[in-house]
GROMACS .gro file of C-alpha atoms in nm:
model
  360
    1UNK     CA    1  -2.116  -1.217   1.712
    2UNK     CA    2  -1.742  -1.153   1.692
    3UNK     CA    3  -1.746  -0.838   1.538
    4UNK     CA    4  -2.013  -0.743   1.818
    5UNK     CA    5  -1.819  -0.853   2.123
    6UNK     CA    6  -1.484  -0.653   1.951
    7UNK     CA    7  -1.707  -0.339   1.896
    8UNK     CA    8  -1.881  -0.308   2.186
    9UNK     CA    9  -1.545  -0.326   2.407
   10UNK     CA   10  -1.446  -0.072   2.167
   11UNK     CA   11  -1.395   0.306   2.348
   12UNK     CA   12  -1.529   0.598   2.199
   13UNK     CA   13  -1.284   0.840   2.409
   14UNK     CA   14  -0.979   0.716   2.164
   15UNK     CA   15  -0.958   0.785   1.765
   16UNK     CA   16  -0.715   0.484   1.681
   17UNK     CA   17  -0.563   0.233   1.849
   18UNK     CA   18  -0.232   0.316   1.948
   19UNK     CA   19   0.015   0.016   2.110
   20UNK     CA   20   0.373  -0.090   2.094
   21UNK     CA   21   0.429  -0.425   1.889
   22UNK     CA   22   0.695  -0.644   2.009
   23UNK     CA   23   0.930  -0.816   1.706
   24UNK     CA   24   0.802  -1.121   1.880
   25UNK     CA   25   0.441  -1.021   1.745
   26UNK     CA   26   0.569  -0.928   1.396
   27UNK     CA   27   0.771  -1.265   1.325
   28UNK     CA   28   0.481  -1.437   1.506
   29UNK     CA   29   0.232  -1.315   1.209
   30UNK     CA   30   0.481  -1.334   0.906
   31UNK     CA   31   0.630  -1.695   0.987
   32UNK     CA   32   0.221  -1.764   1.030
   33UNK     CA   33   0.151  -1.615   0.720
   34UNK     CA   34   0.448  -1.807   0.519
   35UNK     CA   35   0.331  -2.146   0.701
   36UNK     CA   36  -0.022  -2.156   0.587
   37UNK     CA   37   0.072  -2.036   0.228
   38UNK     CA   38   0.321  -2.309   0.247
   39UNK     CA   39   0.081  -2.576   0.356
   40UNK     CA   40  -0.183  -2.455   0.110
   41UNK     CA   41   0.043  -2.499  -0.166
   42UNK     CA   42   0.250  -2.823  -0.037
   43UNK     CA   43  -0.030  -3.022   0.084
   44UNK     CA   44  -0.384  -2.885   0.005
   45UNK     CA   45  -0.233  -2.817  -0.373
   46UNK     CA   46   0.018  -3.027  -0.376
   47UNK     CA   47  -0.093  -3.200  -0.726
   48UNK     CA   48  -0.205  -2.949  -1.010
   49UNK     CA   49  -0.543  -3.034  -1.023
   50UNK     CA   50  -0.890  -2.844  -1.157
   51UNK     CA   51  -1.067  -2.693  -0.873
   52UNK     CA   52  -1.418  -2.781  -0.796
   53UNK     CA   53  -1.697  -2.540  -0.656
   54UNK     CA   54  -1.744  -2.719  -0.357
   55UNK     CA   55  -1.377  -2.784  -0.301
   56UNK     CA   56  -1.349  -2.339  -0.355
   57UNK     CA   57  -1.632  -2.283  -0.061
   58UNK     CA   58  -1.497  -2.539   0.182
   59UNK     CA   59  -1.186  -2.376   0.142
   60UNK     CA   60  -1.301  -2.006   0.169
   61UNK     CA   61  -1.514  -2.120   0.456
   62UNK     CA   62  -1.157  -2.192   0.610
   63UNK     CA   63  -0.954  -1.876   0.527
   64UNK     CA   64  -1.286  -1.696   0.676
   65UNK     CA   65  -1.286  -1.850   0.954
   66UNK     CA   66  -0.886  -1.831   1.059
   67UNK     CA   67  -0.962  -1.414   0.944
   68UNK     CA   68  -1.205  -1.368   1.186
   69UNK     CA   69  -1.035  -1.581   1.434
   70UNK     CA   70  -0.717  -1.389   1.458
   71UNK     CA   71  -0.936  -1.054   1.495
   72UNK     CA   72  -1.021  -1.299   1.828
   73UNK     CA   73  -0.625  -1.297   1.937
   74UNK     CA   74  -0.656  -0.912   1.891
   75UNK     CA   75  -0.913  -0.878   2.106
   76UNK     CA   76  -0.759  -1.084   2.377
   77UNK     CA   77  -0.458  -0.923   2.335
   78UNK     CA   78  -0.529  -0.571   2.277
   79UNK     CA   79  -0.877  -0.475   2.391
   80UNK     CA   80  -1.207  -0.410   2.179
   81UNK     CA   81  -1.082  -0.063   1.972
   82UNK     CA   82  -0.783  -0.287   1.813
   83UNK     CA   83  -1.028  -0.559   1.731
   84UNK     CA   84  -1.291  -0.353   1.613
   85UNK     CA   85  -1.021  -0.152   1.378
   86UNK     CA   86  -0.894  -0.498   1.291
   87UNK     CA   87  -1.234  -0.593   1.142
   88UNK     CA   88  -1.341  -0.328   0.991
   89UNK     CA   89  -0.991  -0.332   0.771
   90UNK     CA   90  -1.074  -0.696   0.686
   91UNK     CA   91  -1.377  -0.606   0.589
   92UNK     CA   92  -1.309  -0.362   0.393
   93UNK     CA   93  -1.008  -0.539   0.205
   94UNK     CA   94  -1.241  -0.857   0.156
   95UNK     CA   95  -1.538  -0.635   0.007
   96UNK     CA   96  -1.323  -0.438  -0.224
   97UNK     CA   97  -1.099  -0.743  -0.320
   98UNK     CA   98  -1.401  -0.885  -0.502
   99UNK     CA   99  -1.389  -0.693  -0.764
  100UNK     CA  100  -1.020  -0.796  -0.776
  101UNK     CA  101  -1.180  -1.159  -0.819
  102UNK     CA  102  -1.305  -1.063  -1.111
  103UNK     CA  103  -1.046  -0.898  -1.306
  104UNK     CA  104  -0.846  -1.201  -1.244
  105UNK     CA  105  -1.097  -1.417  -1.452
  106UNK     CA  106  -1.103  -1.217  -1.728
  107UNK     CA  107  -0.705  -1.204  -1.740
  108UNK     CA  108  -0.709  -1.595  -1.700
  109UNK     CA  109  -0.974  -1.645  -1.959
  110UNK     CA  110  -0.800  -1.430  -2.186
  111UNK     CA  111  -0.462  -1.625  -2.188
  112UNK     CA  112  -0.641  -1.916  -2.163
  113UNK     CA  113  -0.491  -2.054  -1.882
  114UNK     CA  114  -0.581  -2.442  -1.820
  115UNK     CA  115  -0.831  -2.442  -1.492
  116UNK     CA  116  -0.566  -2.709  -1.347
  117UNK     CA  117  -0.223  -2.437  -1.359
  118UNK     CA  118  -0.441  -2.125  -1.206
  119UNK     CA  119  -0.392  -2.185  -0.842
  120UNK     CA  120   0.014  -2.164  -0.898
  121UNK     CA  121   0.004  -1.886  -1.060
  122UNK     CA  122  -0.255  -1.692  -0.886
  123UNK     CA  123  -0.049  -1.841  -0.525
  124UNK     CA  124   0.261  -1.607  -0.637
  125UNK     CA  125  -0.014  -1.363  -0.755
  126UNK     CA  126  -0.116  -1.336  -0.391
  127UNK     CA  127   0.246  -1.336  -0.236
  128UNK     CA  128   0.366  -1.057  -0.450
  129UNK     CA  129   0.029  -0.841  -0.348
  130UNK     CA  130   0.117  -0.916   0.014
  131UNK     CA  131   0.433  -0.754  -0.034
  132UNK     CA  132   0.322  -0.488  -0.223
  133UNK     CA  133   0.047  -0.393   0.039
  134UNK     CA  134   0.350  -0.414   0.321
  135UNK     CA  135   0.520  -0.140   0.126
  136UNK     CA  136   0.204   0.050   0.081
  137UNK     CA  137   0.112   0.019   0.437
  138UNK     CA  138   0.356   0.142   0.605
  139UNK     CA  139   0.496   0.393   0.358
  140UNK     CA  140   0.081   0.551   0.413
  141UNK     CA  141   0.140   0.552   0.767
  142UNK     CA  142   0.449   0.755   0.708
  143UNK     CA  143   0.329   1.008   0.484
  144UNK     CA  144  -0.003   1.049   0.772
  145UNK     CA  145   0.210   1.103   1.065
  146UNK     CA  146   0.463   1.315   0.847
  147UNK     CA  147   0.227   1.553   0.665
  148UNK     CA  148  -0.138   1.571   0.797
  149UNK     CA  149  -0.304   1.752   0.470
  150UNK     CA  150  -0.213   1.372   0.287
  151UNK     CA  151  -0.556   1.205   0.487
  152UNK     CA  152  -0.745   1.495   0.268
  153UNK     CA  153  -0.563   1.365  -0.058
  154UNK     CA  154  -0.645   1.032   0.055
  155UNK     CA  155  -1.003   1.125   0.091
  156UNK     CA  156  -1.056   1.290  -0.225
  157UNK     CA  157  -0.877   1.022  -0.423
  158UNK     CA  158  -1.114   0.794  -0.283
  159UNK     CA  159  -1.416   1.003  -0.399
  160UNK     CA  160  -1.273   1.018  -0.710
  161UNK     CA  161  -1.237   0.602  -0.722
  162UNK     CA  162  -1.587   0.600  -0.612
  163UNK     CA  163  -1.763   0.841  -0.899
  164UNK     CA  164  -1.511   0.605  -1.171
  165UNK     CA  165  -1.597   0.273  -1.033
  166UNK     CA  166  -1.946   0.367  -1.011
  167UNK     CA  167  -1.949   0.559  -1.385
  168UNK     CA  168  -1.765   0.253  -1.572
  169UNK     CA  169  -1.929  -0.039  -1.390
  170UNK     CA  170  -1.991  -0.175  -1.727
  171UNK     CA  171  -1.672  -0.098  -1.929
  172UNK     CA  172  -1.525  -0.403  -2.033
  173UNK     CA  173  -1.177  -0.501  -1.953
  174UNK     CA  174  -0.903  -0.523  -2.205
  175UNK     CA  175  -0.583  -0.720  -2.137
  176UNK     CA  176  -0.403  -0.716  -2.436
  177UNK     CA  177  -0.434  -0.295  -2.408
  178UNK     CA  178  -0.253  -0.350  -2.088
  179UNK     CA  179   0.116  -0.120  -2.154
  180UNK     CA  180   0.300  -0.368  -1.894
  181UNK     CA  181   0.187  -0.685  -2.081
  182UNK     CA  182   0.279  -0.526  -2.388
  183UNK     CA  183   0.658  -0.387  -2.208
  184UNK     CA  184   0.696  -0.775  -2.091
  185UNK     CA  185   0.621  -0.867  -2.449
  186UNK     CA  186   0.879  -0.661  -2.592
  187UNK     CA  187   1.146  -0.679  -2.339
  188UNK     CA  188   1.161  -1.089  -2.218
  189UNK     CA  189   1.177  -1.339  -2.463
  190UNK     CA  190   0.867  -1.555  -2.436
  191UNK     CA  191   0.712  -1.847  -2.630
  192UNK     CA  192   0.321  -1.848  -2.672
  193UNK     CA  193   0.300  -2.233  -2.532
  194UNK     CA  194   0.183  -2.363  -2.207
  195UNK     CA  195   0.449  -2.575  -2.042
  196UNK     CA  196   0.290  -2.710  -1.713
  197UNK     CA  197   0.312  -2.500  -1.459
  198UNK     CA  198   0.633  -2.334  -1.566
  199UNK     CA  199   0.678  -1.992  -1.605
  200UNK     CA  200   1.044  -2.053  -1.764
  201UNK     CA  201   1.223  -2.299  -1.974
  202UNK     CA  202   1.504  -2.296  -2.182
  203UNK     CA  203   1.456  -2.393  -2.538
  204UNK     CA  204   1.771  -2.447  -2.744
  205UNK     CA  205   1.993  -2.318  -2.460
  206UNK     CA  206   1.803  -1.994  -2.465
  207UNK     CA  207   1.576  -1.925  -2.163
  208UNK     CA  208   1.188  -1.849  -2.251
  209UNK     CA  209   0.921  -1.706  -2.037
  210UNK     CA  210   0.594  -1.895  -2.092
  211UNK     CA  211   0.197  -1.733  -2.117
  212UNK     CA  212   0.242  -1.839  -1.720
  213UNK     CA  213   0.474  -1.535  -1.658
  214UNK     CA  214   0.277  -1.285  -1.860
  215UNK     CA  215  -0.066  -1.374  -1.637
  216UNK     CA  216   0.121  -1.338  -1.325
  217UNK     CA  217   0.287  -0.971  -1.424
  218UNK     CA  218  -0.038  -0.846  -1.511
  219UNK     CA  219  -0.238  -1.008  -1.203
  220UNK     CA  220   0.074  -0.802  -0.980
  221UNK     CA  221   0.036  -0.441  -1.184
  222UNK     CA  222  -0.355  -0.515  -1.154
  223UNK     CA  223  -0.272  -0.566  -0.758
  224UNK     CA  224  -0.119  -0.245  -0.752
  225UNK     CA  225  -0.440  -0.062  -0.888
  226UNK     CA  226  -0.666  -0.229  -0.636
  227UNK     CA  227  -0.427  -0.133  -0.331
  228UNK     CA  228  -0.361   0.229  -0.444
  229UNK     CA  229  -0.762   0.219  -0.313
  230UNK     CA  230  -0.820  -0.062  -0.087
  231UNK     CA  231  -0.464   0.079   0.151
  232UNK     CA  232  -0.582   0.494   0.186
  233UNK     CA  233  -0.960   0.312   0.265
  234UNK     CA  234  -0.822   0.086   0.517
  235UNK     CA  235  -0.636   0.355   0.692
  236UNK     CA  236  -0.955   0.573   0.732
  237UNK     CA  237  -1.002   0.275   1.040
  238UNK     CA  238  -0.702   0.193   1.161
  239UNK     CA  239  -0.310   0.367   1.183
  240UNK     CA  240  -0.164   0.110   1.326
  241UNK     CA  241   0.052  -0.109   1.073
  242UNK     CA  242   0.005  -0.434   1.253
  243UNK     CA  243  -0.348  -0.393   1.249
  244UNK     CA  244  -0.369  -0.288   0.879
  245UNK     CA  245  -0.100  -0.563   0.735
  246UNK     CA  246  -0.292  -0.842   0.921
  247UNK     CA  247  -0.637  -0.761   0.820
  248UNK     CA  248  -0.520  -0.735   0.443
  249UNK     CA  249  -0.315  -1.049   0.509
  250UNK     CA  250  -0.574  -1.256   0.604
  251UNK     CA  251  -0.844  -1.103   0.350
  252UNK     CA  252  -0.618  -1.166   0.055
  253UNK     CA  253  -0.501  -1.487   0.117
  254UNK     CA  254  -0.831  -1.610   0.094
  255UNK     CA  255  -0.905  -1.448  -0.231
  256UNK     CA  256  -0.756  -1.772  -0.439
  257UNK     CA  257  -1.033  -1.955  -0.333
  258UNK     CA  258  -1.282  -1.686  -0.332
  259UNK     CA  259  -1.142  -1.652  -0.699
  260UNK     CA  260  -1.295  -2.043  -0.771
  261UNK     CA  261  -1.595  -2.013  -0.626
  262UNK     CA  262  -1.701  -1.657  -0.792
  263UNK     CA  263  -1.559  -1.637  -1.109
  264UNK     CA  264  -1.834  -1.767  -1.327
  265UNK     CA  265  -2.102  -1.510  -1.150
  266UNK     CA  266  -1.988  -1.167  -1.189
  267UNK     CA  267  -2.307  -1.129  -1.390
  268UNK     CA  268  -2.500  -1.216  -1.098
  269UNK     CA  269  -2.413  -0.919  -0.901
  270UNK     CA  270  -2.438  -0.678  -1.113
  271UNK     CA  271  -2.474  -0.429  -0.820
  272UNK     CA  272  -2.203  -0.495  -0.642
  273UNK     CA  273  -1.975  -0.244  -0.828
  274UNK     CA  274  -2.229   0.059  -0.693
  275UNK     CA  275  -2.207  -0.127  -0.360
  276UNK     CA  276  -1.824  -0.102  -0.330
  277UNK     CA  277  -1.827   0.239  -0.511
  278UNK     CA  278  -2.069   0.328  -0.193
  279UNK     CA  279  -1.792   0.211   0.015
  280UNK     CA  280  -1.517   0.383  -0.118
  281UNK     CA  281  -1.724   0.725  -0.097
  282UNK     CA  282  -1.843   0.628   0.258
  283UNK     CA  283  -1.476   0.586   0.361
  284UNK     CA  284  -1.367   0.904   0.130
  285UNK     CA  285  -1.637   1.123   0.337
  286UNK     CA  286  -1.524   0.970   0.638
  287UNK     CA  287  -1.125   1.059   0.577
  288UNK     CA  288  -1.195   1.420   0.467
  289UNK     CA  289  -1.430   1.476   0.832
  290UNK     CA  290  -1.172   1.309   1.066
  291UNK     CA  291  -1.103   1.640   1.211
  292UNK     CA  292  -1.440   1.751   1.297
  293UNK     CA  293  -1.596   1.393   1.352
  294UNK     CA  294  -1.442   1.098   1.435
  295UNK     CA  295  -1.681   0.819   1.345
  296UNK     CA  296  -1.725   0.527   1.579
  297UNK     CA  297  -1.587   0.186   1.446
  298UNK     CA  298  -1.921   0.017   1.527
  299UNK     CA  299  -2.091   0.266   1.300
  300UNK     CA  300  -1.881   0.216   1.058
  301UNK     CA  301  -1.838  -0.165   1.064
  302UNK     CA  302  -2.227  -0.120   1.039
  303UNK     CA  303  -2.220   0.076   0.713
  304UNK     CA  304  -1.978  -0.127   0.515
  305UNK     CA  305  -2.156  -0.467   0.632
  306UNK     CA  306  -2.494  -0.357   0.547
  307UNK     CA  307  -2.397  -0.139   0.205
  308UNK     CA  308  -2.219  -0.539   0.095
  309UNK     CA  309  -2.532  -0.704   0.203
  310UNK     CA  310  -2.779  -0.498   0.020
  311UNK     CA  311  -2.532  -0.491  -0.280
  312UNK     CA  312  -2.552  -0.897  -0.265
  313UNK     CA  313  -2.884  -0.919  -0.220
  314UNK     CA  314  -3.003  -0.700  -0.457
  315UNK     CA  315  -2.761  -0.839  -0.719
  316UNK     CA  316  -2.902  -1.181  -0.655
  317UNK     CA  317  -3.308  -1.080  -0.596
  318UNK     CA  318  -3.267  -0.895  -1.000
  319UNK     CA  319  -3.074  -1.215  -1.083
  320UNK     CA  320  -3.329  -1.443  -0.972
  321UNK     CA  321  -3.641  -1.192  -1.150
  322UNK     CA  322  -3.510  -1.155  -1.454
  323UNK     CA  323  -3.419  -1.534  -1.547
  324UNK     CA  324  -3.700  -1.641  -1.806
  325UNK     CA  325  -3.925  -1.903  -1.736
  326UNK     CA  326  -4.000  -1.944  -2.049
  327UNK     CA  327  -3.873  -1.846  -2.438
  328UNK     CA  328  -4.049  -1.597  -2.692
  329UNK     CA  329  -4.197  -1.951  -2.824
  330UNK     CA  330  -4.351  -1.995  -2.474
  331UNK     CA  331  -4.124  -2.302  -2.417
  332UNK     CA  332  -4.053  -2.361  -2.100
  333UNK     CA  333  -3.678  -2.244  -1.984
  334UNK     CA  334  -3.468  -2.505  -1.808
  335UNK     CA  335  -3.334  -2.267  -1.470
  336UNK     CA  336  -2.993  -2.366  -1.490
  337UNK     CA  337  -2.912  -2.383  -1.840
  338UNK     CA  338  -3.167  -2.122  -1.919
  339UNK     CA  339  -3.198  -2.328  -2.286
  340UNK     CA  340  -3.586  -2.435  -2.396
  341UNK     CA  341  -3.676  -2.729  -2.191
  342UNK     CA  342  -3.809  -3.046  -2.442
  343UNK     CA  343  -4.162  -3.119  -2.446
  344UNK     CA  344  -4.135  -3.438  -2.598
  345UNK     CA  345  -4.155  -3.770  -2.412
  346UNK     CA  346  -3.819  -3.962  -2.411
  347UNK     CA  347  -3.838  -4.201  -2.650
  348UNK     CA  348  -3.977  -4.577  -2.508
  349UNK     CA  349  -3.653  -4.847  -2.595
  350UNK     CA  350  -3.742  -5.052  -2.865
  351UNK     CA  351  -3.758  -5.400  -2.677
  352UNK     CA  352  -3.581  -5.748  -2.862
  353UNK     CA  353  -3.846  -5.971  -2.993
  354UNK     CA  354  -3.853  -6.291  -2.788
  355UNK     CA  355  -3.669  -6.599  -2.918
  356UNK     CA  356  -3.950  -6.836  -3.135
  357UNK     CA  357  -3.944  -7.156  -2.937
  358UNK     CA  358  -3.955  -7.478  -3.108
  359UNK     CA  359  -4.265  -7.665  -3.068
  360UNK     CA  360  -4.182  -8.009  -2.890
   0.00000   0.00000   0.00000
């Protein structure tokens, strides 16, 4: 319903919105930003402790909701094109950053990384990529206004993200391949045990960088990958920085707990990679047209929501069909653990004999 009200105000006669953004505005959203990372790691997470599934959804459910309640303050504040634009970049950030989800699972899994330490480390995870995608942001919107042939690099780079994604959907990941891991390896001193949550101690007066440190470099140069698409995408919808930075803000932020709650299922949707290479080429086509047609924000809000939904519910529909219902012995399949369900009656407790009373 809010994405309707914001697109329906939304004018057709103007390409992007356009509006001046008071410093007021911009220290309003960063010192908002800061305080709910701040609270979500002083109080929510104050205690290192493993994260539970329901615990993950309740707090995605939140992050959602305060997303898609600041595209409300846009509308308010700025009409139906801003909000509209302002959705459509969240959308689009929270879509692609799935498949951000789960890289980070394999790269956790990998190192190992006790269940209880991976919220701290994928909390500065998320901090660095906001300041990465600041610096990509605006330095896009630079290179747009300053040289007009970049939206058709943009474009075709996004076409060309679109065939890979969609080519290597099932190329498995390899971490220790990665050439940053392996320049942090060689260049900062490390030690291959966990120590809590630190990412540095100092053993024998000599300062060590723990696993910890490793995981977070290579979630940040994974980061990097993942905005070099989701930043040209979001710009085919919106040119206005505040716009853009706030609706990857509040996508990303969410992603630790989106991280909890979806790590364990990428084999579930095992569509969702054609879905968000769809995406990607949708956007792509609609970059390299701009000149000749400027597609509506409804209609494109419209695409992206319903490409993610079919994606989903595909995923899930082939998910549910192929689960066996029963092995090749024709033993029924428990559902859950998908392991042969036992025929065989529990076995009936052996009751104590009764005490012998003596005969009066």
């Amino acid at each position: 319903m809010i994405i309707t009200l914001a697109t329906e105000a939304a004018s057709a006669t103007q390409r992007f919105a356009d509006f001046d953004v008071p410093p007021f505005a911009w220290w309003g959203l960063l010192i908002g930003i800061v305080f709910l990372l701040l609270l979500d790691l002083l109080l929510v997470h104050r205690k290192p402790h493993e994260i539970s599934f329901r615990e993950a959804i309740i707090e995605s459910a939140v992050w959602i909701t305060l997303g898609l309640a600041f595209g409300l303050v846009i509308l308010f504040w700025q009409g139906g094109q801003a909000a509209g634009e302002y959705y459509a970049g969240y959308l689009i950030e929270k879509s692609l950053s799935i498949d951000n989800v789960f890289v980070w699972a394999v790269i956790l899994s990998y190192f190992s990384v006790p269940k209880m330490y991976q919220f701290r480390v994928l909390f500065w995870g998320v901090f660095g990529a906001l300041v990465l995608r600041a610096l990509f942001i605006f330095a896009g919107v630079a290179l747009i206004e300053r040289f007009d042939w970049v939206l058709y690099v943009f474009g075709a780079f996004l076409l060309y993200s679109a065939w890979k994604l969609a080519a290597h959907r099932d190329a498995e990941i390899h971490p220790e391949e990665n050439p940053v891991l392996k320049l942090v390896r060689r260049v900062v001193p490390s030690t291959n045990d966990y120590h809590g949550q630190a990412m540095f101690i100092r053993e024998k007066g000599k300062l060590l960088a723990t696993p910890l440190f490793a995981v977070l470099v290579l979630i940040e140069a994974t980061d990097v990958v993942f905005a070099v698409d989701s930043v040209p995408a979001i710009l085919a919808v919106s040119r206005e920085p505040f716009l853009v930075f706030a609706s990857n803000a509040f996508a990303i932020m969410g992603l630790r707990a989106l991280y909890f709650a979806l790590a364990g299922m990428k084999d579930r949707f095992r569509y969702l990679d054609l879905g968000l290479a769809a995406i990607l080429a949708f956007v792509g086509v609609k970059m390299l047209i701009a000149d000749v047609y400027h597609m509506p924000i409804p209609l494109s809000l419209g695409v992206i929501f319903g490409v993610l939904t079919i994606a989903i519910w595909t995923s899930l529909a082939a998910d549910k069909r192929d689960t066996p219902t029963a092995d090749p012995a024709g033993r029924p399949v428990d559902p859950v653990s998908e392991e042969p369900a036992s025929l065989e009656a529990p076995p009936v407790e052996e009751q104590a004999p009764e005490p012998e009373h003596p005969r009066g």
